[in-house]
Amino acid sequence: MPGKKDTYPKKAPLSLLIILVAATAVTVSGTLLQYRQIIGATEDSLKFQALGIAVSLEASLKGRDLPPDATAGNVFRDIITEGRWEGIAFLALYDRRGTTLLHSNENLIGRRVEDPSIGSVAADGMPVYDSMTLGTGERVFILNFPVHIRKDERVLRLALHTYPAERVVRRAQLQMASIFAVLVILWIMSYFLLRAVKRSEELKRTMAERERLALLGEMSSVLAHEIRNPLGSIKGFAQFLLERGSAQREQESEMTGEYLGVIVAESERLETLTEDLLLYAKPVEVRPQTLSLRELAEESIAFLHPSPASGNGVTVQHFIPPDLVITSDRDKLKQILLNVIQNAMDAVGEDGRVEVRAGISDAPGGVGTVITVEDNGCGMAPALQARALSPFFTTKTRGTGLGLAIVEKLVQALGGSVEIRSEARKGTTVRIVLPGGQKEG
Ligand SMILES: Nc1ncnc2c1ncn2[C@@H]1O[C@H](COP(=O)(O)OP(=O)(O)O)[C@@H](O)[C@H]1O
Ligand SMILES: [Mg+2]
């Protein structure tokens, strides 16, 4: 058996793994990016909201005397109770030292807050964003906004509830968690898939090995069987001849000739068998050369014609243009022709006709040479035809069943293909397509 290389697709699990890792990386980075964008967007929306409120409050504060009466007409309290803007936790106005001039909670008016950011906002005239925790435990978003009221620098502090924004962030977190969960599930599924692929590969390998062993077993039994019979005859006749004296041998020269004939025939048969076996088992080495197909066919037919197996009345003809050349391995091609023509000759009876043809075919896929061997012999039923190419399959008492298996192997080594069309009792056409070929000149 030619050493078959291990060609099972080890690449499939690897590419699956690469796809999986890439998909995971893309999904994780995409999700994280989206999450960060959402966080940024909610922060921005809080800033814009706070700034918008601060700017419009600044306008309304500019027209008032401050500090107003603590109890009467607290605009900040009114804004919150009226719900003019949504989401305000509290509003306060400080002077540069941190004294509360106005507050939506009246109880806090007049108090001093120790917060250095108030002083710096008043001094720089730039708004500052911050966050703080209220007495209720709620975290709020803070804007310290500088306002200029009648020559005095004041700081408007605006606190916004963050729970609407937090809801958005929580939803994004939940989404992220579910995406990660899906990824984990995907990985677990891929693990099982890969394991299944690996198992099926192992199974395939053991099956191929079993098949190989079965074929080897079949080969051994065929060999034992095929060699035993001719060997028995050879031994028997050789012993017979040995036991006869030379005097007697002369008397029985006719009989001796017959026995010697059997010895030669059986030895030849063993020779064929071992040659076929070697041809089938040996790895094919292709040595291409440019050759005339017509010459090769003539040579093959001439070689087969005198053989006793050809029977009487069989005509083997070829119809091959003289200028048809092909670059291929001459010996292999001859072996192919010999096997196929021999089969055709074996298949035909009296008045059998075997016709060999060759020509250029420019079928899609490149220029090729088509060789056909057609006979009007016994043909093959579909079930028989299906097995014809299998090694050791034969319907002949003295066949090896290796002929077509060798043909298939050689044709494949030459880069071509074999096709058999056959009909029981009508005949058979063996069609061989080889790459290349051209008309000379
Ligand atoms: N041209 C043909 N016509 C009919 N049957 C054929 C032909 N060629 C092959 N076969 C069938 O295929 C079988 C296998 O052929 P092959 O592999 O050459 O082995 P063998 O010639 O030793 O039997 C033959 O025994 C025969 O039954
Ligand atoms: Mg044969």
Coordinates of C-alpha atoms and ligand atoms in Angstrom, one line a residue:
M1 CA 0.0 0.0 0.0
P2 CA 1.4 3.4 -0.8
G3 CA 2.0 5.3 2.5
K4 CA -1.1 7.5 2.8
K5 CA -0.5 10.8 4.4
D6 CA -2.6 11.9 7.4
T7 CA -4.7 14.5 5.7
Y8 CA -7.5 15.0 8.3
P9 CA -8.4 18.7 8.5
K10 CA -6.7 19.8 11.7
K11 CA -7.2 23.4 10.4
A12 CA -10.9 23.5 11.0
P13 CA -10.7 23.6 14.8
L14 CA -7.9 26.2 14.6
S15 CA -9.8 28.5 12.3
L16 CA -12.9 28.1 14.5
L17 CA -10.8 29.1 17.5
I18 CA -9.4 32.1 15.7
I19 CA -12.8 33.3 14.6
L20 CA -14.0 32.8 18.2
V21 CA -11.2 34.8 19.7
A22 CA -11.6 37.6 17.1
A23 CA -15.4 37.7 17.6
T24 CA -14.9 37.9 21.3
A25 CA -12.3 40.7 21.1
V26 CA -14.5 42.7 18.7
T27 CA -17.6 42.2 20.9
V28 CA -15.8 43.0 24.2
S29 CA -14.0 46.1 22.9
G30 CA -17.2 47.3 21.1
T31 CA -19.3 46.8 24.2
L32 CA -16.8 48.5 26.5
L33 CA -16.5 51.4 24.1
Q34 CA -20.3 51.7 23.9
Y35 CA -20.5 51.7 27.7
R36 CA -17.9 54.4 28.0
Q37 CA -19.8 56.4 25.4
I38 CA -23.0 56.1 27.3
I39 CA -21.3 57.2 30.5
G40 CA -19.9 60.2 28.7
A41 CA -23.2 61.0 27.1
T42 CA -25.1 60.9 30.4
E43 CA -22.5 63.1 32.0
D44 CA -22.7 65.5 29.1
S45 CA -26.5 65.6 29.2
L46 CA -26.3 66.5 32.9
K47 CA -23.9 69.3 32.2
F48 CA -26.0 70.7 29.4
Q49 CA -29.1 70.5 31.5
A50 CA -27.4 72.2 34.4
L51 CA -25.8 74.9 32.2
G52 CA -29.2 75.6 30.5
I53 CA -30.9 76.1 33.9
A54 CA -28.1 78.2 35.3
V55 CA -28.0 80.5 32.3
S56 CA -31.8 81.2 32.4
L57 CA -31.7 81.6 36.2
E58 CA -28.8 84.1 35.9
A59 CA -31.0 86.3 33.7
S60 CA -33.9 86.3 36.2
L61 CA -31.6 86.8 39.2
K62 CA -29.9 89.9 37.7
G63 CA -33.1 91.9 38.1
R64 CA -33.5 91.3 41.8
D65 CA -32.2 92.7 45.1
L66 CA -30.3 90.1 47.0
P67 CA -30.4 88.9 49.6
P68 CA -34.2 89.1 49.6
D69 CA -36.4 88.5 52.5
A70 CA -35.7 84.9 53.6
T71 CA -39.3 84.0 54.1
A72 CA -41.1 85.9 51.4
G73 CA -40.7 85.3 47.7
N74 CA -38.0 82.6 47.7
V75 CA -37.6 82.1 44.0
F76 CA -35.5 79.0 44.4
R77 CA -38.1 77.3 46.5
D78 CA -40.8 78.3 44.1
I79 CA -38.8 76.9 41.1
I80 CA -38.5 73.5 42.8
T81 CA -42.1 73.4 44.1
E82 CA -43.5 74.6 40.8
G83 CA -41.4 72.0 39.0
R84 CA -40.3 74.5 36.4
W85 CA -37.3 72.3 35.6
E86 CA -37.1 68.7 36.2
G87 CA -34.5 67.0 38.3
I88 CA -33.3 69.8 40.4
A89 CA -32.3 68.6 43.9
F90 CA -31.6 72.1 45.4
L91 CA -30.6 75.6 44.3
A92 CA -28.3 77.9 46.2
L93 CA -26.6 81.3 45.8
Y94 CA -23.4 82.1 47.7
D95 CA -21.2 85.1 47.9
R96 CA -17.5 84.7 47.4
R97 CA -16.9 83.8 51.0
G98 CA -19.4 81.1 51.0
T99 CA -22.3 82.7 52.8
T100 CA -25.6 81.4 51.6
L101 CA -27.6 84.3 50.2
L102 CA -30.5 82.3 48.9
H103 CA -31.3 78.6 49.1
S104 CA -34.3 76.5 48.1
N105 CA -34.2 75.2 51.7
E106 CA -34.9 78.4 53.7
N107 CA -33.4 77.0 56.8
L108 CA -29.9 77.1 55.2
I109 CA -30.0 80.8 54.2
G110 CA -27.4 82.8 56.0
R111 CA -25.1 79.8 56.7
R112 CA -21.5 79.7 55.6
V113 CA -20.2 76.8 53.7
E114 CA -16.6 75.9 53.8
D115 CA -16.0 75.0 50.2
P116 CA -12.9 76.4 48.5
S117 CA -14.4 75.8 45.1
I118 CA -17.0 78.6 45.7
G119 CA -14.2 81.2 46.2
S120 CA -12.3 80.0 43.1
V121 CA -15.4 80.0 40.9
A122 CA -16.2 83.5 42.0
A123 CA -12.6 84.6 41.4
D124 CA -12.1 82.8 38.0
G125 CA -15.5 83.4 36.6
M126 CA -15.5 79.8 35.2
P127 CA -18.2 77.2 35.9
V128 CA -17.0 74.1 37.8
Y129 CA -18.7 70.7 37.8
D130 CA -18.7 68.5 40.9
S131 CA -20.7 65.9 42.8
M132 CA -21.7 65.6 46.4
T133 CA -23.7 63.4 48.7
L134 CA -26.8 64.9 50.3
G135 CA -27.9 64.3 53.9
T136 CA -30.4 61.8 52.5
G137 CA -27.5 59.7 51.1
E138 CA -28.3 60.6 47.5
R139 CA -25.5 61.5 45.2
V140 CA -26.2 64.6 43.2
F141 CA -24.5 66.3 40.3
I142 CA -23.3 69.9 41.1
L143 CA -22.7 72.9 38.9
N144 CA -21.0 75.9 40.5
F145 CA -21.9 78.8 38.2
P146 CA -20.5 82.3 38.5
V147 CA -23.2 85.0 38.3
H148 CA -22.6 88.7 38.2
I149 CA -25.3 90.6 40.1
R150 CA -24.9 94.3 40.5
K151 CA -21.2 94.4 40.4
D152 CA -20.9 91.5 42.9
E153 CA -19.6 88.1 42.0
R154 CA -21.9 85.4 43.3
V155 CA -21.9 81.7 42.8
L156 CA -25.0 79.9 41.8
R157 CA -25.0 76.3 42.9
L158 CA -27.3 73.9 41.1
A159 CA -27.7 70.3 42.3
L160 CA -29.3 67.8 39.9
H161 CA -30.7 64.4 40.7
T162 CA -28.6 61.8 39.0
Y163 CA -31.1 58.9 39.2
P164 CA -32.4 59.3 35.6
A165 CA -28.8 59.2 34.3
E166 CA -28.0 56.3 36.6
R167 CA -31.0 54.4 35.2
V168 CA -29.5 54.8 31.7
V169 CA -26.1 53.7 33.0
R170 CA -27.6 50.7 34.8
R171 CA -29.4 49.7 31.7
A172 CA -26.1 49.9 29.8
Q173 CA -24.4 47.8 32.5
L174 CA -27.2 45.2 32.2
Q175 CA -26.8 45.1 28.5
M176 CA -23.1 44.7 28.9
A177 CA -23.6 41.8 31.3
S178 CA -26.0 40.0 29.0
I179 CA -23.6 40.4 26.1
F180 CA -20.8 38.9 28.2
A181 CA -23.1 36.1 29.3
V182 CA -23.8 35.3 25.6
L183 CA -20.1 35.3 25.0
V184 CA -19.5 32.8 27.8
I185 CA -22.3 30.6 26.5
L186 CA -20.7 30.8 23.0
W187 CA -17.4 29.8 24.4
I188 CA -18.9 26.9 26.2
M189 CA -20.7 25.8 23.1
S190 CA -17.6 26.1 21.0
Y191 CA -15.7 24.0 23.5
F192 CA -18.2 21.2 23.1
L193 CA -18.3 21.6 19.4
L194 CA -14.5 21.4 19.2
R195 CA -14.6 18.3 21.4
A196 CA -17.2 16.7 19.1
V197 CA -15.1 17.6 16.0
K198 CA -12.0 16.1 17.6
R199 CA -14.0 12.9 18.5
S200 CA -15.3 12.6 15.0
E201 CA -11.8 13.0 13.6
E202 CA -10.6 10.3 15.8
L203 CA -13.5 8.1 14.7
K204 CA -12.7 8.8 11.1
R205 CA -9.1 7.9 11.6
T206 CA -9.9 4.6 13.3
M207 CA -12.4 3.8 10.6
A208 CA -9.8 4.5 7.8
E209 CA -7.3 2.3 9.7
R210 CA -9.9 -0.4 10.0
E211 CA -10.6 -0.1 6.3
R212 CA -7.0 -0.4 5.5
L213 CA -6.6 -3.4 7.7
A214 CA -9.7 -5.0 6.1
L215 CA -8.2 -4.4 2.7
L216 CA -4.9 -5.9 3.9
G217 CA -6.7 -8.9 5.2
E218 CA -8.5 -9.3 1.9
M219 CA -5.3 -8.9 0.0
S220 CA -3.6 -11.6 2.1
S221 CA -6.4 -14.1 1.7
V222 CA -6.5 -13.4 -2.1
L223 CA -2.8 -13.8 -2.3
A224 CA -2.7 -17.0 -0.3
H225 CA -5.5 -18.4 -2.5
E226 CA -4.2 -17.2 -5.8
I227 CA -0.6 -18.4 -5.1
R228 CA -1.7 -21.8 -3.7
N229 CA -3.3 -23.2 -6.8
P230 CA -0.7 -22.4 -9.4
L231 CA 2.0 -23.4 -6.9
G232 CA 0.2 -26.7 -6.4
S233 CA 0.3 -27.4 -10.1
I234 CA 3.9 -26.3 -10.5
K235 CA 5.0 -28.5 -7.6
G236 CA 2.9 -31.5 -8.8
F237 CA 4.1 -31.4 -12.4
A238 CA 7.7 -30.8 -11.4
Q239 CA 7.6 -33.7 -9.0
F240 CA 6.1 -35.9 -11.7
L241 CA 8.8 -35.0 -14.1
L242 CA 11.5 -35.6 -11.5
E243 CA 10.3 -39.0 -10.7
R244 CA 10.3 -40.1 -14.3
G245 CA 13.5 -41.6 -15.7
S246 CA 14.9 -39.9 -18.8
A247 CA 14.2 -43.0 -20.9
Q248 CA 10.6 -42.9 -20.0
R249 CA 10.5 -39.2 -20.5
E250 CA 11.4 -39.7 -24.2
Q251 CA 8.6 -42.2 -24.6
E252 CA 6.2 -39.9 -23.0
S253 CA 7.5 -36.8 -24.6
E254 CA 4.1 -35.6 -25.6
M255 CA 2.8 -35.8 -22.0
T256 CA 5.9 -34.2 -20.7
G257 CA 5.5 -31.3 -23.1
E258 CA 2.0 -30.9 -21.8
Y259 CA 3.1 -30.8 -18.2
L260 CA 5.9 -28.4 -18.9
G261 CA 3.3 -26.2 -20.6
V262 CA 1.3 -26.2 -17.4
I263 CA 4.4 -25.3 -15.4
V264 CA 5.2 -22.4 -17.7
A265 CA 1.6 -21.2 -17.7
E266 CA 1.2 -21.3 -14.0
S267 CA 4.6 -19.6 -13.4
E268 CA 3.5 -16.9 -15.8
R269 CA 0.3 -16.5 -13.9
L270 CA 2.2 -16.1 -10.6
E271 CA 4.4 -13.6 -12.4
T272 CA 1.4 -11.6 -13.5
L273 CA 0.0 -11.6 -10.1
T274 CA 3.2 -10.4 -8.4
E275 CA 3.7 -7.8 -11.1
D276 CA 0.2 -6.5 -10.7
L277 CA 0.6 -6.5 -7.0
L278 CA 3.8 -4.5 -7.2
L279 CA 2.2 -2.1 -9.7
Y280 CA -0.7 -1.5 -7.4
A281 CA 1.3 -1.2 -4.2
K282 CA 4.3 0.8 -5.5
P283 CA 4.1 4.6 -5.3
V284 CA 3.9 6.1 -8.8
E285 CA 6.8 8.1 -10.1
V286 CA 5.8 10.1 -13.2
R287 CA 8.4 10.7 -15.9
P288 CA 6.8 12.8 -18.6
Q289 CA 7.9 12.8 -22.3
T290 CA 6.3 13.8 -25.5
L291 CA 5.0 10.8 -27.4
S292 CA 2.7 9.8 -30.2
L293 CA -0.5 8.3 -29.0
R294 CA -1.0 6.4 -32.3
E295 CA 2.4 4.7 -31.9
L296 CA 1.7 3.8 -28.3
A297 CA -1.7 2.3 -29.2
E298 CA -0.2 0.3 -32.0
E299 CA 2.5 -1.0 -29.8
S300 CA 0.0 -2.0 -27.1
I301 CA -2.3 -3.8 -29.5
A302 CA 0.6 -5.6 -31.0
F303 CA 1.7 -6.7 -27.6
L304 CA -1.7 -8.1 -26.7
H305 CA -2.7 -9.8 -29.9
P306 CA -0.6 -12.9 -29.8
S307 CA -1.5 -13.7 -26.2
P308 CA -3.6 -16.8 -25.9
A309 CA -6.3 -15.0 -23.8
S310 CA -7.3 -12.9 -26.9
G311 CA -9.2 -15.7 -28.4
N312 CA -10.0 -16.1 -32.1
G313 CA -12.0 -13.7 -34.1
V314 CA -11.3 -10.6 -32.0
T315 CA -10.4 -7.5 -33.9
V316 CA -8.7 -4.7 -32.1
Q317 CA -8.6 -1.5 -34.1
H318 CA -7.5 2.0 -33.4
F319 CA -8.6 5.3 -34.9
I320 CA -6.0 7.7 -33.7
P321 CA -4.7 10.6 -35.9
P322 CA -1.0 10.3 -36.6
D323 CA -0.2 13.8 -35.5
L324 CA -1.7 13.5 -32.0
V325 CA 1.0 13.9 -29.3
I326 CA 0.8 14.1 -25.6
T327 CA 3.4 14.8 -22.9
S328 CA 2.9 12.1 -20.4
D329 CA 4.6 9.1 -18.8
R330 CA 5.0 6.5 -21.6
D331 CA 5.3 3.4 -19.5
K332 CA 2.3 4.3 -17.3
L333 CA 0.2 5.2 -20.3
K334 CA 1.1 1.9 -22.0
Q335 CA 0.2 0.0 -18.8
I336 CA -3.1 1.7 -18.7
L337 CA -3.9 0.9 -22.4
L338 CA -2.7 -2.7 -22.0
N339 CA -5.0 -3.3 -19.0
V340 CA -8.1 -1.6 -20.5
I341 CA -7.7 -3.3 -24.0
Q342 CA -7.0 -6.7 -22.3
N343 CA -10.3 -6.3 -20.4
A344 CA -12.1 -5.5 -23.6
M345 CA -10.6 -8.5 -25.3
D346 CA -11.6 -10.7 -22.4
A347 CA -15.1 -9.3 -22.5
V348 CA -15.9 -10.0 -26.2
G349 CA -16.8 -13.3 -27.7
E350 CA -16.7 -14.5 -31.3
D351 CA -16.7 -11.6 -33.7
G352 CA -15.7 -9.3 -31.0
R353 CA -14.7 -5.8 -31.8
V354 CA -12.5 -3.5 -29.8
E355 CA -12.0 0.1 -30.9
V356 CA -9.4 2.5 -29.5
R357 CA -9.9 6.2 -30.1
A358 CA -8.1 9.3 -29.1
G359 CA -8.6 13.0 -29.6
I360 CA -8.3 16.5 -28.2
S361 CA -11.1 17.8 -26.0
D362 CA -11.3 21.4 -25.1
A363 CA -13.9 21.0 -22.4
P364 CA -14.0 23.8 -19.8
G365 CA -11.1 23.4 -17.4
G366 CA -8.4 23.2 -20.0
V367 CA -7.3 21.3 -23.0
G368 CA -7.2 17.5 -22.5
T369 CA -6.8 14.3 -24.4
V370 CA -9.6 11.8 -24.4
I371 CA -8.8 8.1 -25.0
T372 CA -11.7 5.7 -25.3
V373 CA -11.6 1.9 -25.5
E374 CA -14.9 0.5 -26.7
D375 CA -16.0 -3.1 -26.9
N376 CA -19.1 -5.0 -27.9
G377 CA -18.6 -7.6 -25.3
C378 CA -20.6 -8.9 -22.3
G379 CA -20.8 -5.4 -20.6
M380 CA -21.5 -5.0 -16.9
A381 CA -24.7 -4.7 -14.9
P382 CA -24.7 -1.6 -12.7
A383 CA -23.9 -3.5 -9.5
L384 CA -20.9 -5.1 -11.2
Q385 CA -19.7 -1.9 -12.7
A386 CA -19.8 -0.2 -9.3
R387 CA -17.2 -2.7 -8.1
A388 CA -15.1 -3.0 -11.2
L389 CA -12.5 -0.5 -10.0
S390 CA -12.1 -2.1 -6.6
P391 CA -8.8 -4.0 -6.1
F392 CA -9.1 -7.8 -6.1
F393 CA -12.6 -7.7 -7.6
T394 CA -12.8 -10.0 -10.5
T395 CA -15.3 -12.2 -12.3
K396 CA -12.7 -14.1 -14.2
T397 CA -11.4 -17.5 -13.0
R398 CA -7.9 -16.5 -13.7
G399 CA -8.1 -12.8 -13.0
T400 CA -6.3 -10.8 -10.3
G401 CA -8.9 -8.1 -10.1
L402 CA -6.1 -5.6 -10.0
G403 CA -6.2 -4.4 -13.6
L404 CA -8.7 -1.5 -13.3
A405 CA -7.5 -0.6 -9.8
I406 CA -4.0 -0.1 -11.4
V407 CA -5.6 1.8 -14.3
E408 CA -7.3 4.2 -11.9
K409 CA -4.2 4.7 -9.8
L410 CA -2.0 5.4 -12.8
V411 CA -4.5 7.7 -14.5
Q412 CA -4.8 9.7 -11.3
A413 CA -1.1 9.9 -11.0
L414 CA -1.0 11.4 -14.5
G415 CA -3.6 13.9 -13.4
G416 CA -6.5 12.5 -15.3
S417 CA -9.7 10.6 -14.7
V418 CA -11.4 7.3 -15.7
E419 CA -15.0 6.8 -16.5
I420 CA -16.7 3.5 -17.4
R421 CA -19.9 3.3 -19.3
S422 CA -21.3 -0.1 -19.7
E423 CA -24.5 -2.0 -20.4
A424 CA -24.9 -5.7 -19.8
R425 CA -24.8 -7.7 -23.1
K426 CA -24.2 -4.6 -25.2
G427 CA -20.6 -3.6 -24.4
T428 CA -18.4 -1.3 -22.5
T429 CA -16.7 2.0 -23.1
V430 CA -13.8 3.1 -20.9
R431 CA -13.1 6.8 -21.2
I432 CA -9.8 8.2 -20.0
V433 CA -9.2 11.9 -19.9
L434 CA -5.7 13.2 -19.5
P435 CA -4.5 16.7 -19.2
G436 CA -2.6 18.3 -22.1
G437 CA -2.1 17.0 -25.6
Q438 CA -1.9 18.7 -29.0
K439 CA -1.8 18.2 -32.7
E440 CA 1.7 18.4 -34.1
G441 CA 2.7 21.0 -36.6
Ligands
LIG1 N1 -14.6 -4.1 -20.9 C1 -15.2 -4.9 -19.9 N2 -16.4 -5.5 -20.2 C2 -17.0 -6.2 -19.2 N3 -16.5 -6.3 -18.0 C3 -15.4 -5.7 -17.6 C4 -14.6 -4.9 -18.6 N4 -13.6 -4.5 -17.9 C5 -13.6 -4.9 -16.7 N5 -14.7 -5.7 -16.5 C6 -15.1 -6.3 -15.2 O1 -14.4 -5.7 -14.1 C7 -13.7 -6.7 -13.5 C8 -12.4 -6.2 -12.9 O2 -11.5 -5.9 -14.0 P1 -9.9 -5.9 -13.7 O3 -9.7 -4.9 -12.5 O4 -9.2 -5.6 -14.9 O5 -9.6 -7.3 -13.1 P2 -9.5 -8.6 -13.9 O6 -9.3 -8.3 -15.4 O7 -8.3 -9.3 -13.4 O8 -10.7 -9.4 -13.6 C9 -13.5 -7.8 -14.4 O9 -13.4 -9.1 -13.8 C10 -14.8 -7.8 -15.2 O10 -15.9 -8.4 -14.5
MG2 MG -8.1 -6.8 -16.2

